Short mmCIF file of C-alpha atoms in Angstrom, two decimals:
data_model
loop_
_atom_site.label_atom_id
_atom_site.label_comp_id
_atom_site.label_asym_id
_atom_site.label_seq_id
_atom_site.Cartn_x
_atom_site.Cartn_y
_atom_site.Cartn_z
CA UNK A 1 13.90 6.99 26.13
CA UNK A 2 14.17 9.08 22.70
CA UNK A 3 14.51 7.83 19.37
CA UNK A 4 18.63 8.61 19.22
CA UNK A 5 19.12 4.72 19.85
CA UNK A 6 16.47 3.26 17.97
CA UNK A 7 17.95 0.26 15.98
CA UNK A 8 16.16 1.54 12.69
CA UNK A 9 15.98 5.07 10.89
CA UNK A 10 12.96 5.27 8.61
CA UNK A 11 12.66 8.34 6.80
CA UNK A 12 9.58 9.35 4.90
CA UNK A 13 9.38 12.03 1.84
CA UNK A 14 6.03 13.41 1.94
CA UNK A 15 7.60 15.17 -1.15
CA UNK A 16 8.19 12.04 -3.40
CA UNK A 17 4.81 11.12 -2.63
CA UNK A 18 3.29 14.07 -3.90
CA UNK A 19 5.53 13.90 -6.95
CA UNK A 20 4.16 10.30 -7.30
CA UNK A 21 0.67 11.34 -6.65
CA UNK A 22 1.22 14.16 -9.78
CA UNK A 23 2.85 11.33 -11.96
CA UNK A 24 -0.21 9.30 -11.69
CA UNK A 25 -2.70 11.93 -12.05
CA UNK A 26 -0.86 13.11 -15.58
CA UNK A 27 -1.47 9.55 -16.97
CA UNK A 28 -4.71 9.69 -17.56
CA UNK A 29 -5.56 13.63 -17.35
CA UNK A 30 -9.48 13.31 -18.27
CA UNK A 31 -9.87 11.24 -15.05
CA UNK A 32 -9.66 12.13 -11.41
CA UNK A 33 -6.71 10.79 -9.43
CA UNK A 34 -7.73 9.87 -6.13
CA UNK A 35 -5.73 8.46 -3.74
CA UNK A 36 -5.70 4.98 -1.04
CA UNK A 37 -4.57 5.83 2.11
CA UNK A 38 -5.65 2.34 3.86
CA UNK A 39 -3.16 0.53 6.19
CA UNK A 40 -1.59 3.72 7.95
CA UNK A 41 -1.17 5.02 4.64
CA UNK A 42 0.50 1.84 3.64
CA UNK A 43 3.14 2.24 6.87
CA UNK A 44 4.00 6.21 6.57
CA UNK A 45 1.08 7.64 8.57
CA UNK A 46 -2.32 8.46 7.60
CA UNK A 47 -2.49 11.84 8.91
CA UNK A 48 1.22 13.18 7.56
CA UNK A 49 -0.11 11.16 4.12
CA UNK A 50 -3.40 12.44 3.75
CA UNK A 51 -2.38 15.99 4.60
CA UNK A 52 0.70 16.19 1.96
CA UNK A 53 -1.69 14.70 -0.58
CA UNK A 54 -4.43 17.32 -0.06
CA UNK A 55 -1.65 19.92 -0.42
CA UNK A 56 -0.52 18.02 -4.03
CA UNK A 57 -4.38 18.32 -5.01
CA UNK A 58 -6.02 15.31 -4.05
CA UNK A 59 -10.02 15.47 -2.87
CA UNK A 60 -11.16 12.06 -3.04
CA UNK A 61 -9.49 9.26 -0.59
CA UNK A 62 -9.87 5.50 0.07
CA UNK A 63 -10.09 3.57 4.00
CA UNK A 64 -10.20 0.17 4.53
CA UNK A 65 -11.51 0.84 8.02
CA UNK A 66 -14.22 3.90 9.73
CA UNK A 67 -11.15 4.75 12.23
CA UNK A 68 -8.76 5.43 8.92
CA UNK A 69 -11.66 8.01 7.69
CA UNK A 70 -11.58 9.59 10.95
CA UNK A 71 -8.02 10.03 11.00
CA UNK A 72 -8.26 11.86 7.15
CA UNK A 73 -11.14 13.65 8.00
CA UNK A 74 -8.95 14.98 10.86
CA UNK A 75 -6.34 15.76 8.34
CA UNK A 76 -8.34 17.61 5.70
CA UNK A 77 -11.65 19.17 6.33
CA UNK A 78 -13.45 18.70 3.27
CA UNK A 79 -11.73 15.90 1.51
CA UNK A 80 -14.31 13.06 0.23
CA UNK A 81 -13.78 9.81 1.96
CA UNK A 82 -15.12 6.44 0.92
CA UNK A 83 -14.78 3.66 3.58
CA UNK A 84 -13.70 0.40 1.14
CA UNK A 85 -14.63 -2.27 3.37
CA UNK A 86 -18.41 -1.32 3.73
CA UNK A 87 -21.25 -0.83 6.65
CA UNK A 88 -20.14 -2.48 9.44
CA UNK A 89 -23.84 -3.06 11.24
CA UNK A 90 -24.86 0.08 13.51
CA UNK A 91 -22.00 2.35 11.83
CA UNK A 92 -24.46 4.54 9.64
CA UNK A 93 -24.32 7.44 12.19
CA UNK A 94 -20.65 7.40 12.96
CA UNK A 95 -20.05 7.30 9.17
CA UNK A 96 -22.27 10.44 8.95
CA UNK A 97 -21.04 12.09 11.85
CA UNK A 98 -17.46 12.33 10.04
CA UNK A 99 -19.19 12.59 7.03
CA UNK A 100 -17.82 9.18 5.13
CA UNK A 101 -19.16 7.76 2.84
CA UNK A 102 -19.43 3.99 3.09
CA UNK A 103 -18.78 1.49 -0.16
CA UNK A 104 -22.06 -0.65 0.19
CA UNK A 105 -21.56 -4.32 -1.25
CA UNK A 106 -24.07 -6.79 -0.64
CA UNK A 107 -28.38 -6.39 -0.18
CA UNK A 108 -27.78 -5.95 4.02
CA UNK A 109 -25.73 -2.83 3.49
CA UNK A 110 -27.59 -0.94 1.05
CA UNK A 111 -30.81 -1.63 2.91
CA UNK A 112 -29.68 -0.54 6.13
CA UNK A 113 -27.65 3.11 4.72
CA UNK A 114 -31.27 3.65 2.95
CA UNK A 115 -32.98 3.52 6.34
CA UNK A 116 -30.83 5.13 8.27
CA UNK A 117 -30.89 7.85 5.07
CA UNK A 118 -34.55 7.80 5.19
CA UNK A 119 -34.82 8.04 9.41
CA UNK A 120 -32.71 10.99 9.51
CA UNK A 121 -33.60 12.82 6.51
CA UNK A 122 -30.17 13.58 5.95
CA UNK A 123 -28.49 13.59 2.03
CA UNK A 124 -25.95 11.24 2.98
CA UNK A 125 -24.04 9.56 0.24
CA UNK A 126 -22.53 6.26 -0.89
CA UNK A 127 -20.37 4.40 -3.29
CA UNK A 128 -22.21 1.13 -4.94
CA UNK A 129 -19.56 -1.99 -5.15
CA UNK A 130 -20.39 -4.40 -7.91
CA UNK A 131 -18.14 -7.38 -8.10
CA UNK A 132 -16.94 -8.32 -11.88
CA UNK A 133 -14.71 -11.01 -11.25
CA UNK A 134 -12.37 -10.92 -7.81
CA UNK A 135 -15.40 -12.43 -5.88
CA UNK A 136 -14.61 -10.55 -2.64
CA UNK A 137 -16.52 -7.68 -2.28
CA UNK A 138 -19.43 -6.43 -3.95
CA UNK A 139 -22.98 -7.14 -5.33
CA UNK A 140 -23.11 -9.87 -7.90
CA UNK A 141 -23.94 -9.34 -11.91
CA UNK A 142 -27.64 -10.64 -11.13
CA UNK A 143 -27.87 -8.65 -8.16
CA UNK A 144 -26.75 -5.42 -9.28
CA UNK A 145 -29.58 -6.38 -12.40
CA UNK A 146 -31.80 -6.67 -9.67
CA UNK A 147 -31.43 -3.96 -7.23
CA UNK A 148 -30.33 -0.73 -9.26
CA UNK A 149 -32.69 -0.29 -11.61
CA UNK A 150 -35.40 -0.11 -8.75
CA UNK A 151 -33.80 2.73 -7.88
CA UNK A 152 -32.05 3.77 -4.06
CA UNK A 153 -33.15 5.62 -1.23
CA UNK A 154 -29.88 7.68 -1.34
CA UNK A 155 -27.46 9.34 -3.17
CA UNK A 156 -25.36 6.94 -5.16
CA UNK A 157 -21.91 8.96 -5.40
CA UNK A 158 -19.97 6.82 -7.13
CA UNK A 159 -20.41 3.06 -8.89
CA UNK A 160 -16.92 1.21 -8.08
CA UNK A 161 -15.17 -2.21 -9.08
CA UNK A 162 -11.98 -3.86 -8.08
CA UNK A 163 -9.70 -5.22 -10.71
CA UNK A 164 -8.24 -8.95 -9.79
CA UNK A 165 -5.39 -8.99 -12.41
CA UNK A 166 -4.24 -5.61 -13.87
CA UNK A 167 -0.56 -6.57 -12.56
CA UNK A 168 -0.23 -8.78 -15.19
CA UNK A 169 -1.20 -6.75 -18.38
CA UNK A 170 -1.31 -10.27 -20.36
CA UNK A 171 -4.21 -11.97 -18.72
CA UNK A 172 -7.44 -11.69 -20.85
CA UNK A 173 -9.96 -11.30 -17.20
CA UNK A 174 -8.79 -7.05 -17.11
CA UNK A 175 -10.56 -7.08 -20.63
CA UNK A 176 -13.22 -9.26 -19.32
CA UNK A 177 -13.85 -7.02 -16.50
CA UNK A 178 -13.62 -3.85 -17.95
CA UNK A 179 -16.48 -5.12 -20.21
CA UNK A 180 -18.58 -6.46 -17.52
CA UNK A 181 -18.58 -3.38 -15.49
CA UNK A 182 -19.14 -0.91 -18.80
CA UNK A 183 -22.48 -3.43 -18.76
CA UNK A 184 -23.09 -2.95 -15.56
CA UNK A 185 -22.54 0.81 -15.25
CA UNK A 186 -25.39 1.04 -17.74
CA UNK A 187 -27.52 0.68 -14.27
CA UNK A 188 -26.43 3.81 -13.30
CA UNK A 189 -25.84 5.83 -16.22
CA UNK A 190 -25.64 9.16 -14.36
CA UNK A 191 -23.18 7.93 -11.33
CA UNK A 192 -19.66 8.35 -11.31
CA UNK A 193 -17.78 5.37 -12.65
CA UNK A 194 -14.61 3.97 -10.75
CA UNK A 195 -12.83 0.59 -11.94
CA UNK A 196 -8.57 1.10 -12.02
CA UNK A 197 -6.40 0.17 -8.79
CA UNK A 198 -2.79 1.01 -9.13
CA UNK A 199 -1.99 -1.25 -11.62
CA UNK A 200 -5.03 -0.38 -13.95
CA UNK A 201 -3.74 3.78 -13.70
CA UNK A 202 -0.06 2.92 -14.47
CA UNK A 203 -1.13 0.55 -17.72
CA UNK A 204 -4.37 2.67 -18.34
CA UNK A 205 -5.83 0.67 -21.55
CA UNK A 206 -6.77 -3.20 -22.72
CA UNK A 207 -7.28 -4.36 -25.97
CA UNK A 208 -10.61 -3.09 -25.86
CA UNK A 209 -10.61 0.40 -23.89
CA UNK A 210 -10.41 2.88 -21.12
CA UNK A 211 -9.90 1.47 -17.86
CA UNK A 212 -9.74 5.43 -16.12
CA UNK A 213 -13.40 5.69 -16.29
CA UNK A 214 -14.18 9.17 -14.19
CA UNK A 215 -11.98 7.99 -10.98
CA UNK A 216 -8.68 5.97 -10.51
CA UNK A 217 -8.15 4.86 -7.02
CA UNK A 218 -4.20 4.24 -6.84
CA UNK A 219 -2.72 2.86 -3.63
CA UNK A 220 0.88 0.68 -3.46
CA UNK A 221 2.30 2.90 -6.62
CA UNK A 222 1.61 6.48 -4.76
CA UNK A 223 4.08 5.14 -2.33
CA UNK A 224 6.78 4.39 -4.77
CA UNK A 225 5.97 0.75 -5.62
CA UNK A 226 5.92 -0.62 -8.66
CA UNK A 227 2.89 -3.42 -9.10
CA UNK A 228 3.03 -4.17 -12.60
CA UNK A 229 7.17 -6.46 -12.52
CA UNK A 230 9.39 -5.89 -15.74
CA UNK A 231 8.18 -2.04 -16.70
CA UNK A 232 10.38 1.06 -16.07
CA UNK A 233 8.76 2.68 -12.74
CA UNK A 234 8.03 6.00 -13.10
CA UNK A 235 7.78 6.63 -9.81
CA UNK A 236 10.15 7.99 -7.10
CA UNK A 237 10.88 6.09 -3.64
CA UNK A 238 9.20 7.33 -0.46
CA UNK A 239 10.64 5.26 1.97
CA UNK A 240 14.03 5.30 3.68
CA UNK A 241 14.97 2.26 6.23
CA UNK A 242 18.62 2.34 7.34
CA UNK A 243 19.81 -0.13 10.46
CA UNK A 244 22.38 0.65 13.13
CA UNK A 245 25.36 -1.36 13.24
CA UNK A 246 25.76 -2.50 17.20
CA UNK A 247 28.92 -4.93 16.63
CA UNK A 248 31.60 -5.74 13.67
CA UNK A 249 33.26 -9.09 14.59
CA UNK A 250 35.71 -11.80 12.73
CA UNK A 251 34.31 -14.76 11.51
CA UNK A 252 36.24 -17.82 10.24
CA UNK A 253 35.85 -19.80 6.92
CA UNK A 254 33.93 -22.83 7.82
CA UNK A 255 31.81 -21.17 10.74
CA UNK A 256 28.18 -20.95 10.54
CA UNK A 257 26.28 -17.94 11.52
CA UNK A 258 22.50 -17.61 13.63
CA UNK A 259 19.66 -19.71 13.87
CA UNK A 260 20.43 -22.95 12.61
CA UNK A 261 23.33 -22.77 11.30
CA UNK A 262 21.92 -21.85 8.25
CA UNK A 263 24.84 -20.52 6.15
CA UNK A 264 28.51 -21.96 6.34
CA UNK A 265 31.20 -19.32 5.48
CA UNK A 266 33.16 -20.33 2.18
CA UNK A 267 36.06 -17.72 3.74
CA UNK A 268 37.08 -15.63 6.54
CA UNK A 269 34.56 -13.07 6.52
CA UNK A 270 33.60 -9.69 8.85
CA UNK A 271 30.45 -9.28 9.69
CA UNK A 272 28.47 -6.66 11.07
CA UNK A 273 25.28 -7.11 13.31
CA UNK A 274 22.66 -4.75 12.70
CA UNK A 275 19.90 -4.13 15.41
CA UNK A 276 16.99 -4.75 13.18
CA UNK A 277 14.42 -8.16 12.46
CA UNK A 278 11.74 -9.80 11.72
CA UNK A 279 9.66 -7.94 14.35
CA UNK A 280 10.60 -4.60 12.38
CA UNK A 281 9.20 -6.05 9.25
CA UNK A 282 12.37 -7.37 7.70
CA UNK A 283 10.49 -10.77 7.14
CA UNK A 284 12.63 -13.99 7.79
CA UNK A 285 12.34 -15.26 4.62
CA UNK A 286 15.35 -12.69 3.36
CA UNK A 287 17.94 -14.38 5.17
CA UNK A 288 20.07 -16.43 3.57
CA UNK A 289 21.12 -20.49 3.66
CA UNK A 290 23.55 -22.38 2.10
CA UNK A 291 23.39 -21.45 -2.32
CA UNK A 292 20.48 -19.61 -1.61
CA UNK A 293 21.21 -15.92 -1.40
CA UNK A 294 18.89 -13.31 0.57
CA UNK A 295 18.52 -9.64 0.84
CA UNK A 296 21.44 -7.24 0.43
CA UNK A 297 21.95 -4.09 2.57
CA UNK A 298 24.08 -1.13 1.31
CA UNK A 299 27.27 0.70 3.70
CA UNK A 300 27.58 3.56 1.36
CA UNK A 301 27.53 2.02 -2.45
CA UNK A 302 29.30 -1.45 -0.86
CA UNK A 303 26.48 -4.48 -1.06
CA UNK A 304 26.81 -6.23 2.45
CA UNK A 305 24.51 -9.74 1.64
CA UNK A 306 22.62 -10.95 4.52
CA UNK A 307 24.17 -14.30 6.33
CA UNK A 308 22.10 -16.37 7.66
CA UNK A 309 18.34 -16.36 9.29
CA UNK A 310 17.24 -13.01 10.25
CA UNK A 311 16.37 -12.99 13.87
CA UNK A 312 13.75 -11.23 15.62
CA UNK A 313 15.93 -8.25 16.46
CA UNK A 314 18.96 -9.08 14.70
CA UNK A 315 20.72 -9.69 11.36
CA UNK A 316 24.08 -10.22 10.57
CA UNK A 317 25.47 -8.69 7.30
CA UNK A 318 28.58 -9.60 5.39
CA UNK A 319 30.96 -5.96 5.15
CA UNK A 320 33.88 -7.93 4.23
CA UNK A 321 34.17 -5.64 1.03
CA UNK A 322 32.91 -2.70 2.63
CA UNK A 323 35.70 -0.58 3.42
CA UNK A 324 35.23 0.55 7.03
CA UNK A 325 32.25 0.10 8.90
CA UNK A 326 32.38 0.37 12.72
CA UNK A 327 29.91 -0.08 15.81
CA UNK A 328 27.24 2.90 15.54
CA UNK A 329 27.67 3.12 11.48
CA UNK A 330 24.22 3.01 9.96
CA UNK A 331 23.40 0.62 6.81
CA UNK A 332 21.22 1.36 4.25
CA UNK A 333 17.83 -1.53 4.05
CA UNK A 334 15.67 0.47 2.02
CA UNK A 335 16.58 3.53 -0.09
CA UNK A 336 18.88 4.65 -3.37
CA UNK A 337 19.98 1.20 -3.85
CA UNK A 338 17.41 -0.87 -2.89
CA UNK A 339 13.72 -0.05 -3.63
CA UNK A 340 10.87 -1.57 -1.97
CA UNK A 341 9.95 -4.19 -4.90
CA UNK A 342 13.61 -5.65 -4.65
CA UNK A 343 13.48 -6.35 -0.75
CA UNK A 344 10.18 -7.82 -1.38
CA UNK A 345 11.52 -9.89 -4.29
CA UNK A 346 14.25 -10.96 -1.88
CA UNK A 347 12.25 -12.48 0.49
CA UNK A 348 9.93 -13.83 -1.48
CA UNK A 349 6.72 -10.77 -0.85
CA UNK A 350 5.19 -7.99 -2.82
CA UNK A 351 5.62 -4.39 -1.49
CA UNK A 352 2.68 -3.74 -0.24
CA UNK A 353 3.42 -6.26 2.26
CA UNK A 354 7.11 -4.72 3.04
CA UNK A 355 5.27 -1.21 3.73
CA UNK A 356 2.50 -1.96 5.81
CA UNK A 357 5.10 -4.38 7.85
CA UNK A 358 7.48 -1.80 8.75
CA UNK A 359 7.86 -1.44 12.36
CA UNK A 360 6.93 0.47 14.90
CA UNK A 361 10.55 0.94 16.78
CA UNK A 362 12.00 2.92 14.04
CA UNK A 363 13.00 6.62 14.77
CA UNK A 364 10.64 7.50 12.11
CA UNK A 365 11.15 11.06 10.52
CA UNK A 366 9.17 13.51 7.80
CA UNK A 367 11.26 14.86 4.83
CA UNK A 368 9.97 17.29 1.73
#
């Protein structure tokens, strides 16, 4: 079966991400713009990703996962790849073998790359996670005290921390942590110094300095998401998601519509059902019930709101003020009038979630 009757079109432009990754990379021009290619590239493909990045000028990339780095490796030969979730035990070869470098967080991880370093003789290097404040990942204040200045039995590439709160430029803990790790980079005076997610490279400063340090690892914004709510993006949308229309029927005012009955129509109304659900990654939380509004899709520049609970594989749009829209029409879900931070908003998400949700039935396709 080919893709020509897939129930969803998603449409990728490799060249809006560039132009996002060159956006991001201008803010702060003194520090390297890597970029986070974790989660499948956040839905649009690590390999197509990672190869139109490397094109745009990117050298340094972020995995959550040892199969991700394989998969850039792949893609570019000598791109620098640091695996963000650490040494899973027994993985120091593999790592080395695809030459990635592992983000070591805790006593067990650093003591087991140094052996392996120090067994095979090889100059194999790694990044040093200290946590300042998400308490996830990374050595604590008192350990980092303890361990650094003893000095490693490797090369310590880089000296990283995640911020917990950059999204919300008010809340004093960026400062706090900005402060803790210039403390803590001290350690390492001679390493290169990573602190700024996507939020922390789009608002680059706090009240008391630099959050660019000498590498900015952007993820959710290079793929035209906007984490910081209420600031003009600068960014350009790299996702398309339009749904096929597979019947246009006549419904009366007073009828309910799906699951539940979840939303009685105030008049007659014409719907159209669109072969697309929550098993695509159009969560169920954007349908609609009784005064509470969901998601809206787009037929052309008409908005067509969505009635009722979204099913698995279906959802039911109103096109009663949408001129004419037949059986095989497509409707726009994600694209010039609806970014990925307003169908997130609309059911009740963030965008990372909507992009690294987005199905696997689509007819997916590579533009720019």
């Amino acid at each position: 079966m080919t893709d020509d009757y897939a129930g969803g079109r998603l449409t990728i432009d490799l060249g809006a991400l560039q132009s996002n990754w060159r956006t991001l990379s201008a803010i702060s021009p003194a520090s390297e713009c890597a970029a986070v290619v974790k989660a499948n590239a956040y839905g649009i493909g690590t390999a197509q990703a990672a190869r139109a990045l490397a094109e745009a000028g990117a050298t340094t990339f972020f995995v959550a996962h040892p199969s991700e780095a394989k998969a850039v490796r792949e893609a570019s030969s000598d791109a620098v790849i640091y695996v963000l979730n650490g040494l899973a035990p027994g993985a120091c070869g593999a790592l080395a073998a695809i030459r990635a470098r592992p983000v070591l967080g805790s006593r067990e991880e650093i003591d087991e790359w140094t052996a392996f370093v120090k067994a095979t003789g090889a100059d194999e290097a790694a990044a040093i996670h200290i946590d300042t404040g998400m308490l996830r990942l990374g050595l604590g204040p008192d350990e980092a005290q303890e361990l650094l200045p003893r000095g490693l039995g490797f090369r310590p590439s880089l000296l990283m921390s995640h911020l917990a709160c950059a999204d919300e430029p008010e809340r004093p803990e960026t400062e706090a942590q900005r402060a803790a790790f210039v403390e803590l980079q001290r350690l390492l005076p001679e390493t290169p110094a990573s602190l700024s997610n996507s939020a922390g490279t789009l608002l680059p400063k706090t009240s008391g300095g630099d959050l660019g340090f000498d590498l900015r690892r952007p993820g959710v914004s290079l793929y035209g998401s906007m984490p910081v709510a209420g600031r003009p993006s600068p960014l350009k949308p790299v996702v398309r998601l339009d749904a096929r229309v597979i019947q246009v029927r006549e419904a009366p005012s007073g009828a309910t519509v799906g699951y539940g009955g979840a939303e009685r129509l105030k008049r007659p109304t014409r719907l159209a059902i669109l072969s697309l659900g929550y098993a695509d990654g159009v969560f169920r939380a954007g349908g609609s019930e009784d005064g509470a509004p969901g998601a809206t899709a787009f037929a052309g520049d008409a908005p067509c709101p969505f009635v009722g609970r979204i099913s698995m594989d279906l959802i039911a749009v109103d096109v009663t003020g949408a001129g004419e829209v037949k059986r095989g029409d497509w409707v726009e879900i994600l694209g010039d009038h609806v970014g990925v931070d307003a169908l997130a908003g609309a059911c009740g998400t963030i965008g990372y979630e909507v992009l690294t949700s987005l199905g696997r039935r689509f007819a997916r396709s590579y533009v720019g």
